[in-house]
Coordinates of C-alpha atoms in Angstrom, one line a residue:
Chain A
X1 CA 126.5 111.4 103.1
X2 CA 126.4 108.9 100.4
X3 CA 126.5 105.9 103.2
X4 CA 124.3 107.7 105.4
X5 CA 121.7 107.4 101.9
X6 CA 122.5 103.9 101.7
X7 CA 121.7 102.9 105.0
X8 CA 118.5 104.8 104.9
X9 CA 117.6 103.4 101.7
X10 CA 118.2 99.0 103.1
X11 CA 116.1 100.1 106.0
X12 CA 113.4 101.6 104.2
X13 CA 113.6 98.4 101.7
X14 CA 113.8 95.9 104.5
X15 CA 110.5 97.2 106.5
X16 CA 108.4 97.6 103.0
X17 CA 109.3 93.8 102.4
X18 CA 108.4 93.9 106.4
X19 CA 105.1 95.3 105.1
X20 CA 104.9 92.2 102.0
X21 CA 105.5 89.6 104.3
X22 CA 104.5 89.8 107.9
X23 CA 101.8 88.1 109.1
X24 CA 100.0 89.9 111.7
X25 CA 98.7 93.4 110.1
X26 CA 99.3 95.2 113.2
X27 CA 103.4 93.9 111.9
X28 CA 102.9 95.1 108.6
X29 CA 101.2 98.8 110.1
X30 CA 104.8 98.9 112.4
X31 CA 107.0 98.3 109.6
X32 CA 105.2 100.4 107.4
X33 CA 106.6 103.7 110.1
X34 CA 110.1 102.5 110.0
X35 CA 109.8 103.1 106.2
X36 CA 108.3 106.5 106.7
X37 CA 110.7 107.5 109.1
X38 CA 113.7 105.7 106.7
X39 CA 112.3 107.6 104.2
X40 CA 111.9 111.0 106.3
X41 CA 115.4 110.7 107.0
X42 CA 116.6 110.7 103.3
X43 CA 114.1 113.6 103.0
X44 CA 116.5 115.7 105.4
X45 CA 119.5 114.9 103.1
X46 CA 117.2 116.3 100.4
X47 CA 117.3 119.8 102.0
X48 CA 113.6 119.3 102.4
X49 CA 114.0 119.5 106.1
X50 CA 109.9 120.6 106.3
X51 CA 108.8 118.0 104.6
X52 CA 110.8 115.2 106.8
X53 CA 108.6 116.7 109.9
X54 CA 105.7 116.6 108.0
X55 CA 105.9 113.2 106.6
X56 CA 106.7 111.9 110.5
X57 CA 103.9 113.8 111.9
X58 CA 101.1 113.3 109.2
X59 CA 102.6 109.8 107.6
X60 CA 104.0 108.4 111.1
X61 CA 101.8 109.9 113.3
X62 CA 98.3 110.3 112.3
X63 CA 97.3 108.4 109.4
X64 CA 99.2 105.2 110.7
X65 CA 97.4 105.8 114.2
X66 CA 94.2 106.0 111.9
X67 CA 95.7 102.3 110.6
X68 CA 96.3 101.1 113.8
X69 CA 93.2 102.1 115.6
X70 CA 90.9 100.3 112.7
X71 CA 93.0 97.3 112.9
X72 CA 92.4 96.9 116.8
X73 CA 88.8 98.0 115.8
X74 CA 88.0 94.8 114.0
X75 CA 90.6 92.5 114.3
X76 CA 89.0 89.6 116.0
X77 CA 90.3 86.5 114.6
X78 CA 94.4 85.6 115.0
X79 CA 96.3 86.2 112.4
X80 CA 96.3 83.9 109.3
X81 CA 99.0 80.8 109.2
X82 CA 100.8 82.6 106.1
X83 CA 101.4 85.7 104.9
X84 CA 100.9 85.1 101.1
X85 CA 99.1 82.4 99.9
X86 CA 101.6 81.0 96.8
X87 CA 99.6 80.3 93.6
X88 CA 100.1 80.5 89.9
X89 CA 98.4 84.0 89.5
X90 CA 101.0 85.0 92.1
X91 CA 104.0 84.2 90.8
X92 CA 102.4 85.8 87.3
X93 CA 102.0 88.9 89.4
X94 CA 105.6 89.0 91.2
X95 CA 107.2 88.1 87.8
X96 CA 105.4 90.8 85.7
X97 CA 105.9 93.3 88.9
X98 CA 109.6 92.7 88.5
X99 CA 109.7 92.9 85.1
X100 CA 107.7 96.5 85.7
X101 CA 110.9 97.1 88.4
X102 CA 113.6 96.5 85.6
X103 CA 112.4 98.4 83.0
X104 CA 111.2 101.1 84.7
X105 CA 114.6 101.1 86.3
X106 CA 116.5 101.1 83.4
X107 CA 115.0 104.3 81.8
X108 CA 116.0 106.0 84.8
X109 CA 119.7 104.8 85.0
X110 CA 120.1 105.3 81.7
X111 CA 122.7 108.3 81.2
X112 CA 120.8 109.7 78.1
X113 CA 118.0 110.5 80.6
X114 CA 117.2 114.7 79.6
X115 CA 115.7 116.2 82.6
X116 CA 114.1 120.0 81.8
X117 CA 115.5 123.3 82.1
X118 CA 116.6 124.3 85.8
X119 CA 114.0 126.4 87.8
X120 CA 114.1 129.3 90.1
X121 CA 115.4 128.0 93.3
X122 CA 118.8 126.9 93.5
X123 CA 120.2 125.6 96.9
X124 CA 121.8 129.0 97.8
X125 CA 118.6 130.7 97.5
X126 CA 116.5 128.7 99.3
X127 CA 119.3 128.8 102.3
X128 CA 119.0 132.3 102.0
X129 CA 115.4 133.1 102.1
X130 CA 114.5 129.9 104.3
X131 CA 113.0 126.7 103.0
X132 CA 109.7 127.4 105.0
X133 CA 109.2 130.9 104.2
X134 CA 109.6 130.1 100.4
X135 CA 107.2 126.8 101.0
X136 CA 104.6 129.5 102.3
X137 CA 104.8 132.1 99.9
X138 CA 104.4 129.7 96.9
X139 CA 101.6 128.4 98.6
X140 CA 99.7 131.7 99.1
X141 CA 101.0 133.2 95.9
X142 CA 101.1 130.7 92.9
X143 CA 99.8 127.8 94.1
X144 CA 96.3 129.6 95.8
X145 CA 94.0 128.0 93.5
X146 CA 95.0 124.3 94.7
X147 CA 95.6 125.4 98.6
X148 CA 91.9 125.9 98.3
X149 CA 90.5 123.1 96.6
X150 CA 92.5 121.0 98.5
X151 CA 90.9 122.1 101.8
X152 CA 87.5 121.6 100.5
X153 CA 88.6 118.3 99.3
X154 CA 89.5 117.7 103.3
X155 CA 86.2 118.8 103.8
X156 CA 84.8 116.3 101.6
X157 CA 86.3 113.6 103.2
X158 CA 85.7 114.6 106.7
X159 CA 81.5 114.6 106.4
X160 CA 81.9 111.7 103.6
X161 CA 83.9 109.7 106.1
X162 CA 81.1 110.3 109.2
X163 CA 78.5 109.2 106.8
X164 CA 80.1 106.2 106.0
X165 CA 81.1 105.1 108.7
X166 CA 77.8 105.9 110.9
X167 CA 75.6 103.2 112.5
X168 CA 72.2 103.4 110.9
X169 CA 69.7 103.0 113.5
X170 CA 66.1 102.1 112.2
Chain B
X1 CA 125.1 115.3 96.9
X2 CA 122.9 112.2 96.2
X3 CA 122.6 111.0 92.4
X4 CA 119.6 111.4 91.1
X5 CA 119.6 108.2 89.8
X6 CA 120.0 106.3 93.5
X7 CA 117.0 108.1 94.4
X8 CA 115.0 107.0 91.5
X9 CA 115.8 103.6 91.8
X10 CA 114.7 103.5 95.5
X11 CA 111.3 105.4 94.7
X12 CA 111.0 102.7 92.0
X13 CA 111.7 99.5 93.8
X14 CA 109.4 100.9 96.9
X15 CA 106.3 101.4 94.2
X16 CA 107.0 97.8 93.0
X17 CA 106.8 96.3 96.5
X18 CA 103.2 98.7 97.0
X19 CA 102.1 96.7 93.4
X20 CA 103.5 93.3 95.0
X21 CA 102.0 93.9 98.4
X22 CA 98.3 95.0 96.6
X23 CA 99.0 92.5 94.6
X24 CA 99.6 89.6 97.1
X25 CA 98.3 89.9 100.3
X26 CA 94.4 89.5 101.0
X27 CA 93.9 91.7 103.7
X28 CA 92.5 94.8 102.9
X29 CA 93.6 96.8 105.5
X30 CA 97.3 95.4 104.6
X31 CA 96.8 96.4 100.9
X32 CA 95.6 100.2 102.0
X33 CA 99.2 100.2 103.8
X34 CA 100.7 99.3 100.2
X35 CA 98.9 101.6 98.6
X36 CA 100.5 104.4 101.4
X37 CA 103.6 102.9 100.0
X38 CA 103.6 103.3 96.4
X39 CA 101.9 107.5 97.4
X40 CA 105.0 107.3 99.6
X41 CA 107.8 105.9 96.8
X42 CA 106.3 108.5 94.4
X43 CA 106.6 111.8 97.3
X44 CA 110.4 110.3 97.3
X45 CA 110.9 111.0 93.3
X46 CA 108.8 114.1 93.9
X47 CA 111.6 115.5 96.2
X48 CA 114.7 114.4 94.2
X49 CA 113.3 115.8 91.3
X50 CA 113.0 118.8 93.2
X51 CA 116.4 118.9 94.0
X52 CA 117.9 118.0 91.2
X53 CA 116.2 120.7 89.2
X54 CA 116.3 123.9 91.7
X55 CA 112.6 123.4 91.6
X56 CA 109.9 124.3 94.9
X57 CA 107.4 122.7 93.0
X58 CA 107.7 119.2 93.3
X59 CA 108.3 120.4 97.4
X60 CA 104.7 121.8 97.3
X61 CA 103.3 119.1 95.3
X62 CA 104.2 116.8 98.1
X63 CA 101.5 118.7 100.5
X64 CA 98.8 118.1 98.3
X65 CA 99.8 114.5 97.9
X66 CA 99.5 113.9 101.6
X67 CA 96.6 115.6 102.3
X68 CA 95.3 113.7 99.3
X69 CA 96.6 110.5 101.0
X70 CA 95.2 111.6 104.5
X71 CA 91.7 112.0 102.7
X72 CA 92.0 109.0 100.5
X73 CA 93.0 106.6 104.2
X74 CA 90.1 107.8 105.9
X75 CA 87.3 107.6 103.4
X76 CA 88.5 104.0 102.3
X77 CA 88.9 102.9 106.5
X78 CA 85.4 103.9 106.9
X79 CA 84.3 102.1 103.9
X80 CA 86.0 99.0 105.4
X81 CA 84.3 99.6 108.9
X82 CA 81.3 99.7 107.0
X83 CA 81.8 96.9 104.9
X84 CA 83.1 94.9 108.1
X85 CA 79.8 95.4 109.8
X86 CA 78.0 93.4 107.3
X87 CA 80.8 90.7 106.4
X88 CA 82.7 90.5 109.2
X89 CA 85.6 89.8 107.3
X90 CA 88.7 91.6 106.1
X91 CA 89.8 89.0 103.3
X92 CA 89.2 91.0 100.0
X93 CA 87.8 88.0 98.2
X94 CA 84.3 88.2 100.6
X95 CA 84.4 92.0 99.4
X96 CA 82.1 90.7 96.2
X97 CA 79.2 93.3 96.9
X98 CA 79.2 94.9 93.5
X99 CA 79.6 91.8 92.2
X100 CA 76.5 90.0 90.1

């Protein structure tokens, strides 16, 4: 189980730095699904096996099909010579970035780390009542208010992005 | 059963690479993909929170946070097709509209 983590886990590092420092965008859009599916993967391990399919169908699927098709949409011109143009402001950023990484990383390997009380739902339970029936009832019962905001928050998006993106004709 | 901490660490280093990648690369459509990455590392802490606590919380969370994405990637592509039809350009540093 543990190996099958750590294998996820290289992948799903290797494409992200995939991601950093390929060239061609339409690379980077590629490498970026391995790391969802990597990161699906470990998801299933998780016991969140709804969430896996929904992160390969929405993630995977559509919103890197939404990348791909705007790439091919404008990409005229080949792809640059390099990657990452190496500067002084750029080795500022990777250097405070990784400084970012180790601290950040420390607090949470730390052993003194005091997590909240346990909730409602232990593994048992939700193998019992079934992790998509109890994803559903939370989402009609307590969490309502949100469900509906968030839909006209898709709303939003959908008549915002159409007037964006329309041609104006004069 | 996978340490909490492991799981951390990975969400952590995969936000890092999303700051690098905004960071260092010019192409805007590149740093939207980082930006998906560091939504992405944080879903992943989401989850082993989650687990770790016998919590459905952070499990629901993670819906709102891709639909949020999923909005967020398609208002910010059409703002680049728009910006694209002026510029022609995807290099963030011709993006200086707002600039005076």
């Amino acid at each position: 189980m543990l190996t099958l983590f750590y294998i996820f886990a290289a992948i799903s590092i290797i494409c992200a730095f995939g991601v950093l420092f390929m060239r061609n965008p339409i690379h980077c859009a590629l490498m970026l699904v391995g790391t969802f599916f990597c990161l699906g993967g470990i998801y299933v391990m998780l016991n969140a096996e709804f969430v896996a399919v929904i992160q390969v169908l929405v993630y995977a699927g559509a919103i890197m099909v939404l990348f791909l098709f705007v790439l091919m949409l404008l990409s005229t011109n080949e792809p640059s010579q390099v990657a990452v143009k190496w500067d002084a402001a750029k080795m500022l950023a990777v250097i405070i970035t990784g400084g970012i990484f180790i601290q950040v990383a420390s607090i949470f390997s730390d052993s003194a780390l005091t997590l909240g009380e346990k909730g409602n739902y232990p593994l048992e339970k939700i193998e019992e009542i079934g992790s998509i029936t109890l994803i559903g009832q939370l989402l009609f019962t307590e969490y309502v208010l949100p469900f509906e905001i968030i839909s006209i928050l898709l709303l939003v998006a959908v008549i915002g992005a159409v007037v964006i993106a329309k041609r104006r004709f004069n | 059963m996978i340490p909490l901490t492991h799981i951390l660490i990975l969400s952590a280093l995969l936000f890092s690479i999303g700051v690098l990648g905004v960071m260092l690369r010019r192409n805007v459509i590149v740093i939207f993909m980082s930006i998906e990455l560091m939504l992405n590392a944080v879903n992943l802490s989401f989850i082993g929170f989650a687990r770790s606590l016998d919590s459905m919380t952070g499990v629901v969370f993670i819906f709102f946070i891709i639909v949020v994405a999923a909005a967020e990637a398609v208002v910010g592509l059409s703002i680049i097709l728009a910006i694209y039809r002026t510029r022609k350009s995807l290099n963030i540093d011709d993006f200086n509209l707002l600039k005076w």
